[in-house]
XYZ file of C-alpha atoms in Angstrom:
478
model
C 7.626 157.760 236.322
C 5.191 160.569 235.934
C 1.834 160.070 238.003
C 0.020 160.885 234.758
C 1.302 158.210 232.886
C -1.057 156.322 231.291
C -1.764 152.345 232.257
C -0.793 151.901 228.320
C 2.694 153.080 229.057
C 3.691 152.265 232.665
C 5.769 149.287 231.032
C 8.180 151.766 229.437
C 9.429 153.319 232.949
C 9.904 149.324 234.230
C 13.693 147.327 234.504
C 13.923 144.550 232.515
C 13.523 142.547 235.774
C 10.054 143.569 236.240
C 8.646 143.263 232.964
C 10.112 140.570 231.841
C 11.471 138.068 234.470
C 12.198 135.351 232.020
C 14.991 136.944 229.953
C 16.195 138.231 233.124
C 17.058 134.640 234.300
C 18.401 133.865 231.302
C 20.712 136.739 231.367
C 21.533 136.152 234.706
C 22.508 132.499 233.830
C 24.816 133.257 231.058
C 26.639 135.935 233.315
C 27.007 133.077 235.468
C 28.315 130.881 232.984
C 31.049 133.388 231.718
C 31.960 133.834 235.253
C 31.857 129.862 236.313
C 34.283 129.189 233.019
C 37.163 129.734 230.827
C 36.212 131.044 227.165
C 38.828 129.916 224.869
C 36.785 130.496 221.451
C 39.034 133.137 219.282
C 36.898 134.953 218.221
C 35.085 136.098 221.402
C 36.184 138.590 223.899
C 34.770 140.390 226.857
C 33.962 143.834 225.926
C 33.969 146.851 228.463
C 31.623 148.337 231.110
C 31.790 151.505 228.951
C 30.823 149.750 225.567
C 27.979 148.063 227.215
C 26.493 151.279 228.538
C 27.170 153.038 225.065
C 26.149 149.952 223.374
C 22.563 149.782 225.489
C 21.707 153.328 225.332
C 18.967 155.995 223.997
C 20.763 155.956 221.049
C 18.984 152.434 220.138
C 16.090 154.986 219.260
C 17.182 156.969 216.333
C 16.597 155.543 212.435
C 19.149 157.349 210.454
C 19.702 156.072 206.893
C 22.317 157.618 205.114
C 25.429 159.034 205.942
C 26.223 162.059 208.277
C 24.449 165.480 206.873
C 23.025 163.359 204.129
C 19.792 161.612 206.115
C 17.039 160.540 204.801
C 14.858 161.404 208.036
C 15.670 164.415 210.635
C 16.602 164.918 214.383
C 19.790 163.480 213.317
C 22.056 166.296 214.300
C 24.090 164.322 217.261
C 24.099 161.113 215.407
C 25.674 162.694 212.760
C 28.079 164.371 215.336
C 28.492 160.447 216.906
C 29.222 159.057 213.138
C 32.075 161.392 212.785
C 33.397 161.536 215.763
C 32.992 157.142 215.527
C 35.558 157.334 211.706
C 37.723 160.081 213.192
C 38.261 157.673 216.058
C 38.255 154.565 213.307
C 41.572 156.124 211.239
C 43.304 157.275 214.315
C 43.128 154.244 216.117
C 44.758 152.739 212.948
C 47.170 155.218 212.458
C 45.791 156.177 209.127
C 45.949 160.099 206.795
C 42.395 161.275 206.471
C 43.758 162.352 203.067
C 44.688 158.478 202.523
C 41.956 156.828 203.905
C 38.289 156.728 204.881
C 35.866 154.240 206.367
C 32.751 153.384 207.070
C 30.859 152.301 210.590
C 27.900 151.363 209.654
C 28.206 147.554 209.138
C 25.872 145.089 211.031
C 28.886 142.495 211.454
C 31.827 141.236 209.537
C 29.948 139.248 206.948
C 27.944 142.137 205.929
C 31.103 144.183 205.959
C 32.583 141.609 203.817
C 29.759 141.199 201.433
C 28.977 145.380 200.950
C 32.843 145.248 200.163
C 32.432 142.565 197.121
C 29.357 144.440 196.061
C 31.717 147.708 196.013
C 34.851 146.429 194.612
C 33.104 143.280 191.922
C 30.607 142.860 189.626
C 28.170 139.448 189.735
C 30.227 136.854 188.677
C 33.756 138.861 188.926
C 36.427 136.270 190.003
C 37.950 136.498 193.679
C 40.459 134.269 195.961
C 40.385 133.440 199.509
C 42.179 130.843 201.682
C 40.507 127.872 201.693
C 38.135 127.018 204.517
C 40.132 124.165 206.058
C 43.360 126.372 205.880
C 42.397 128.809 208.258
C 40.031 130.827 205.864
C 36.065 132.622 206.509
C 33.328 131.461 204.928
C 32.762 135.217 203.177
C 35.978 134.811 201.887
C 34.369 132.476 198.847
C 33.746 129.320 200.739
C 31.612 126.226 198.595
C 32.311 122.208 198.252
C 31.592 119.774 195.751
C 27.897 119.642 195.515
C 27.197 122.941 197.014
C 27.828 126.816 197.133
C 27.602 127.840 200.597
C 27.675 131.219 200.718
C 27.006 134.877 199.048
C 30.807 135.262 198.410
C 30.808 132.150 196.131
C 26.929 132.774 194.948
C 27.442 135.572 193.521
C 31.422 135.674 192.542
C 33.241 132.932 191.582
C 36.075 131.833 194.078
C 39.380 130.210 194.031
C 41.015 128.918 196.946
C 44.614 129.142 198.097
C 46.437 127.116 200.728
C 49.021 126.394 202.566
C 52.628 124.687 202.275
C 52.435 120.894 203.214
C 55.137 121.233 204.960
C 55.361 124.370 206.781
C 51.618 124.832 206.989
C 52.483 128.338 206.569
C 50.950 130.447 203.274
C 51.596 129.049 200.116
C 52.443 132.399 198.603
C 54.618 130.998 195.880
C 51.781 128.861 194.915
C 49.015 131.770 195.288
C 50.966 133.539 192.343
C 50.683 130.341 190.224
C 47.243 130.092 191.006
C 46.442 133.879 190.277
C 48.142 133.759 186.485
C 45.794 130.990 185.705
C 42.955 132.359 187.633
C 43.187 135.761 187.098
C 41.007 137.231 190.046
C 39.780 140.640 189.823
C 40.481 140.726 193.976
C 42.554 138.389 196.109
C 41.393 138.579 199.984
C 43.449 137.699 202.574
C 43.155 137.397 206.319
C 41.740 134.326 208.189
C 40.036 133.232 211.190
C 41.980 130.343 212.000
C 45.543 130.937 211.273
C 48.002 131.120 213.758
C 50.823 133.533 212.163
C 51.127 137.147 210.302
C 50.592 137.778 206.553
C 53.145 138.677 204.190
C 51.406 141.708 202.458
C 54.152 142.702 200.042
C 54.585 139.669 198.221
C 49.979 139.809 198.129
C 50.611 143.362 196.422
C 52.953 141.659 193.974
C 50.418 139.306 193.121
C 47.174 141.613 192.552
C 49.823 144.425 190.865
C 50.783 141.926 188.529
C 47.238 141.323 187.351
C 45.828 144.880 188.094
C 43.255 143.273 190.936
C 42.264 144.670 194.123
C 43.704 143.190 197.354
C 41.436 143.211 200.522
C 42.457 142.282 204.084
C 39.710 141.253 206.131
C 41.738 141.440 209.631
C 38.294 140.565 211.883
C 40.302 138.478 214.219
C 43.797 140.398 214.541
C 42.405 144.352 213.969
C 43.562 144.640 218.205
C 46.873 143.124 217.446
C 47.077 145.819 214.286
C 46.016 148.606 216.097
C 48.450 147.912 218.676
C 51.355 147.499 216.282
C 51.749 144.259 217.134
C 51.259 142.765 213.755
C 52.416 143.601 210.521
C 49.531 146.735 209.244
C 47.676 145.703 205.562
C 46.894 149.241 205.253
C 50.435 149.312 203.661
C 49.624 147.042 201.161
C 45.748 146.865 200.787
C 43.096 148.855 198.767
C 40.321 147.956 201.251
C 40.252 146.797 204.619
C 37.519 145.148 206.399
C 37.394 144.060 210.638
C 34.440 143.091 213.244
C 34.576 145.019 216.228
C 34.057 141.955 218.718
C 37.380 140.266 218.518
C 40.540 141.193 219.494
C 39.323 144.546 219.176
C 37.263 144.188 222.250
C 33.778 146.154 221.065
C 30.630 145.365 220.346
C 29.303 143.032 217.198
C 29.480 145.027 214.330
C 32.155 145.597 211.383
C 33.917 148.276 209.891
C 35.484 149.089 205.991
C 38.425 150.972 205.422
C 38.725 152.399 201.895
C 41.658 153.875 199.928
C 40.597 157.243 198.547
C 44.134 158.515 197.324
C 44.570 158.200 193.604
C 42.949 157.653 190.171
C 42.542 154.045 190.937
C 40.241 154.671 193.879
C 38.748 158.556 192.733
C 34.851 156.868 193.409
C 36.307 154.420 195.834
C 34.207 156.420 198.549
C 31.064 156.365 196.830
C 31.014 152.610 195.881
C 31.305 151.553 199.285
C 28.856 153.761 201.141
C 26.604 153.103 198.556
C 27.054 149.069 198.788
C 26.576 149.237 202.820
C 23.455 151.583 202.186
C 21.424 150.961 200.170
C 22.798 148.138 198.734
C 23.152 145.670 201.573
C 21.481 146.850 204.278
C 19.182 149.484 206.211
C 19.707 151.894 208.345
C 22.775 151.963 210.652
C 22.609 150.865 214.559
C 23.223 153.658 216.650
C 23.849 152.792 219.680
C 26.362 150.061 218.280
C 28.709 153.144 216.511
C 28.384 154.611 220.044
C 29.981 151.605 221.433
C 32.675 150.849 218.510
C 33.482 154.637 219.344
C 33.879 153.980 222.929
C 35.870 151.003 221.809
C 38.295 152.849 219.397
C 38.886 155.409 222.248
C 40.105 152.840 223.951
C 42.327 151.408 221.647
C 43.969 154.637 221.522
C 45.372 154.519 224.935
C 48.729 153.599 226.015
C 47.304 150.502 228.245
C 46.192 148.931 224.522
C 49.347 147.936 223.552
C 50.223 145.782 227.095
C 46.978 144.096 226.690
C 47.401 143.301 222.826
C 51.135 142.277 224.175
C 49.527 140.115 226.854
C 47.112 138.556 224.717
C 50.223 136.956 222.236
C 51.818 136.424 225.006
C 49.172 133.997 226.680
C 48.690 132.903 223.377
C 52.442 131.552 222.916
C 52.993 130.259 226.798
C 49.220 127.745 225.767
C 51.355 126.660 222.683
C 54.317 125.964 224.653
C 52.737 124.205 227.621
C 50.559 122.130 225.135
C 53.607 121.225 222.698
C 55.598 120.438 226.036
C 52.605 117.575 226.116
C 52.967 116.398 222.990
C 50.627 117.647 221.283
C 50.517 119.128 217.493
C 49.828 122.019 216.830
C 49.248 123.932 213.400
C 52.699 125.920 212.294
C 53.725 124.669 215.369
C 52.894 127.721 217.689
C 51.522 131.002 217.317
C 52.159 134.289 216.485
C 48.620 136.211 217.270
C 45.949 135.503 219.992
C 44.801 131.801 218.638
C 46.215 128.774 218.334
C 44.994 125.656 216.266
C 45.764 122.266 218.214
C 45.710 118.927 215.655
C 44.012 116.262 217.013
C 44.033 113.622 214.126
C 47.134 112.450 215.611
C 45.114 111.037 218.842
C 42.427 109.628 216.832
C 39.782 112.310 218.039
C 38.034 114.936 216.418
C 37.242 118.629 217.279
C 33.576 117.314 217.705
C 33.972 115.364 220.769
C 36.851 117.616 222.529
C 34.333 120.902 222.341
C 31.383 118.683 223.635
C 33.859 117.987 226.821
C 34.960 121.428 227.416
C 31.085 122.288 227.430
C 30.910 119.932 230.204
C 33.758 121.084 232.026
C 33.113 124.466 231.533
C 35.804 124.840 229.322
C 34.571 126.853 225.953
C 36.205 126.196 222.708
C 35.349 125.469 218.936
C 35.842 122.419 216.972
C 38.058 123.707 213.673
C 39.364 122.458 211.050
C 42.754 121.597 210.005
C 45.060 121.707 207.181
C 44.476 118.363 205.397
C 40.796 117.905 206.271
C 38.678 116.700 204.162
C 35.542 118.282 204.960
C 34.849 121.315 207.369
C 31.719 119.671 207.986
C 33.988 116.893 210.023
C 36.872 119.019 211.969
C 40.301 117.619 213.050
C 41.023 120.219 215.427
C 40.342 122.584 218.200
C 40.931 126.819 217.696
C 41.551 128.210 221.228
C 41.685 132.377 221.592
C 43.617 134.116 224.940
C 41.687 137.388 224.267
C 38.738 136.684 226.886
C 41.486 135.275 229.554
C 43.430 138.515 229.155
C 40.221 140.373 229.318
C 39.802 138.529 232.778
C 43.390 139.534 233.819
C 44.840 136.686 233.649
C 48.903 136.446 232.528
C 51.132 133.694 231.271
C 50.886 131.261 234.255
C 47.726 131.306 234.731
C 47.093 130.190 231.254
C 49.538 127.470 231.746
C 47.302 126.313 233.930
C 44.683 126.554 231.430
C 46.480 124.533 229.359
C 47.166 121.770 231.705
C 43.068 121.938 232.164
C 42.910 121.263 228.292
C 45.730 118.420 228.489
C 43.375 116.488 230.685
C 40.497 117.222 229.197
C 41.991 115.703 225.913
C 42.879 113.087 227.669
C 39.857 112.292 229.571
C 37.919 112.332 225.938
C 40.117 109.403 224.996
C 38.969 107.818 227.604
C 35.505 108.801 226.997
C 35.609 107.633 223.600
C 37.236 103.899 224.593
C 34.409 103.555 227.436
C 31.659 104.488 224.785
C 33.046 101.470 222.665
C 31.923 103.484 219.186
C 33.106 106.862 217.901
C 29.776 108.084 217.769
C 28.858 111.304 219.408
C 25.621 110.453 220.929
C 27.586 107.267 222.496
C 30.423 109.403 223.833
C 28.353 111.985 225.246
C 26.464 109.336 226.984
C 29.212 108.082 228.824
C 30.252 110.968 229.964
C 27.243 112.167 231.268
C 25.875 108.940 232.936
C 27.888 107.362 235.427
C 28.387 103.549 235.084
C 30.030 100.829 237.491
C 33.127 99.639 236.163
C 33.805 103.255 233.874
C 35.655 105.990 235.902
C 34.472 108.854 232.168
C 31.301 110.625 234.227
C 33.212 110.889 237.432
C 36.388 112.180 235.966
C 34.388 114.983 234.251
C 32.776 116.135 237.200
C 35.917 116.291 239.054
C 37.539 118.184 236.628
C 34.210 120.211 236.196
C 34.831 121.419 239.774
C 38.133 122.517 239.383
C 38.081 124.386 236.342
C 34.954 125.919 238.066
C 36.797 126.932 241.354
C 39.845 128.326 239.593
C 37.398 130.138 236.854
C 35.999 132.144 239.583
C 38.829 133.727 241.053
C 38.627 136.097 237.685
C 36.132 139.031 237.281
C 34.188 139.587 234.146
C 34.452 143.157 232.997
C 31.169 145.077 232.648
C 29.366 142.922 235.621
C 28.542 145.411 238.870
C 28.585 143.912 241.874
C 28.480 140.308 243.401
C 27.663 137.556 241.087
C 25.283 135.437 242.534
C 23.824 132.252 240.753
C 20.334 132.592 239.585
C 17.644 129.831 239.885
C 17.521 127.669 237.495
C 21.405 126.633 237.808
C 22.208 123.300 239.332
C 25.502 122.492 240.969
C 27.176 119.563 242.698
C 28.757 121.695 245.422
């Protein structure tokens, strides 16, 4: 810092530990809680060192609305050169023609992706069809219930729902086309974020060709997989293409669309969906988040991708087979991506009070719902993701033994839920928080707490220098 700084800016040349102790801690504690545990939720991943740096950089300075050598403010020479470099990166990573397709980086996150690519492709009211919400669909995908609309996609469109097969729990494709003649949807979306196998995007293009529609794949929680080659591609099939960048991509939070551009059908293709990211939808881009989805994308490109996109199904399928070797049910049976969606109606617990034990054992995962549910609102199921375990380096046994963590953790919530005496919540979560004479629930968790703990910490966390130490305000029974 200069000496002739003034007082009024001396807080601009301070760390964040300095200035502002109190996020610090709280930084410092969720570092310590990624490091103390096992994250299981699907659609979270541990991004790189080099994304992080990108991703907090001087770029976070720069407004920049508009599109490269079309600004509507200056000094925007290297951000342009960033935003180009960022889609160049975007279509190789894909394996995509420039002459074929385009895309756009801007996007905030998947839902605004999502929503810029209705605005692009609809008009208000325009019918569309997602899978349902409780098969494995997104809420942007056209999710409402009964008494409500719940979000933009079924606000301002109106939605359909497809399913799956009863008995194979696998798309209903047959019974998509049924739906679509009486329907007649000017776009049919597929993709999910809670669906354990690939997509069938031939017999999609069937459907939308046989009522001239558009067909969109929003691939947010398989775009890694794709990239990879590990799963079937929808840029085969589909007009547009949407992804986050946080998933099994391993990025930063933001989203990306892919656009056709070859063709009469999609000659202003381009212009619609710049246009509906900016100005339609939202402001001016993030910066220093492209920089990091750029980083990202390079990264993807490199031959050490496809062995951790292999790894991550792999983990994936040796957690279904340990937890089917239990017992338990799981959706399709097993899995053919990084996720897996573990039926718990059969046990007589819900997704509610399973997540509220892995919180206490350090064990992250997300209540889910499950093909037959009734409401989303009450969840039947669990939806665990390998991506953030393979991002920790850990291979198929070791995620056997993260299974056999889960098995007991099941089972020490149905004993949880017989010692509370009443399936509520509040009751459950008491008992296994308070310890009681005569109820082993508390005790049990705590033991298990410290195991999963111990074996947690063998693993690094990528983009963390240095020891990790735990910060004050973080109690432990040690």
């Amino acid at each position: 810092m200069a000496s002739t700084t003034p007082e009024f800016n001396k807080c601009l040349y301070a760390p964040l530990s300095e200035i502002d102790p109190v996020v610090q801690n709280i930084i410092d504690k969720e570092t310590w809680r990624q490091y103390s545990g096992l994250e299981l939720i699907a659609s979270e991943n541990l991004t790189s060192r080099a994304t992080m740096e990108a991703n907090g950089s001087i770029l976070t300075n720069k407004y920049s609305e508009g599109l490269p050598n079309a600004r509507y403010y200056g000094g925007n020479e290297y951000i342009d050169e960033l935003e180009v470099l960022c889609r160049k990166r975007a279509l190789e990573a894909f394996h995509l023609d420039p002459a074929k397709w385009g895309v756009n980086v801007q996007p905030y996150s998947g839902s605004t992706a999502n929503f810029a690519a209705l605005t692009a492709l609809l008009q208000p009211q325009d019918r569309l069809m997602g899978l349902g919400l409780p098969d494995g669909g997104h809420l942007t995908h056209g999710y409402y219930t009964a008494k409500k609309k719940m979000t933009a996609s079924s606000i301002y469109f109106q939605s359909l729902p497809y399913g799956l097969d009863p008995a194979t729990q696998l798309i209903d494709y047959e019974g998509l086309a049924k739906l679509a003649r009486i329907f007649k949807p000017r776009l049919l979306i597929c993709g999910a974020s809670a669906y354990p196998r690939d997509w069938d995007y031939a017999a999609l293009k069937k459907v939308v060709d046989e009522h001239g529609a558009y067909l969109m794949a929003d691939m947010a929680h398989t775009s890694g997989l794709i990239a990879a080659q590990e799963l079937a591609s929808p840029f085969d099939h589909c007009d547009v293409v949407t992804t986050t960048t946080h998933k099994t991509l391993r990025g930063p939070r933001a989203g990306l669309i892919f656009f056709r551009k070859d063709g009469e059908k999609y000659k202003d293709l381009e212009k619609r969906v710049n246009d509906a990211v900016f100005p339609a939808c939202q402001g001016g881009p993030h910066n220093n988040t492209i920089a990091g989805i750029a980083t990202t994308l390079l990264q993807a490109m490199q031959p050490s991708w496809k062995a951790y996109a292999q790894q991550v199904v792999k983990n994936a399928q040796a957690l279904a087979d340990e937890l089917v070797k239990n017992g338990y049910k799981l959706q399709t049976g097993g899995t053919d991506n990084h996720l897996v969606l573990w039926d718990l109606r059969p046990l007589g617990l819900t997704g509610s009070k399973v997540e509220k034990v892995g919180d206490l054992l350090g064990i992250t995962i997300n209540k889910n719902a499950v093909s037959g549910d009734a409401s989303a609102q009450v969840p039947g199921g669990i939806r665990i993701g390998t991506s953030a375990l393979t991002s920790r380096n850990m291979l198929e046994d070791d995620v056997r033994q993260v299974a056999r963590f889960l098995h007991r953790s099941v089972q020490l919530s149905l004993l949880l839920q017989k010692e509370a005496g009443t399936k509520l919540l509040k009751d459950f979560v008491r008992v296994a928080t308070t310890e009681v004479e005569g109820k082993q629930g508390a005790k049990l968790v705590k033991e298990l707490k410290r195991e999963v703990r111990e074996f947690a910490r063998r693993w690094p966390v990528p983009g963390v220098e240095g020891e990790i130490k735990r910060p004050a305000g973080v109690e432990e029974d040690d």
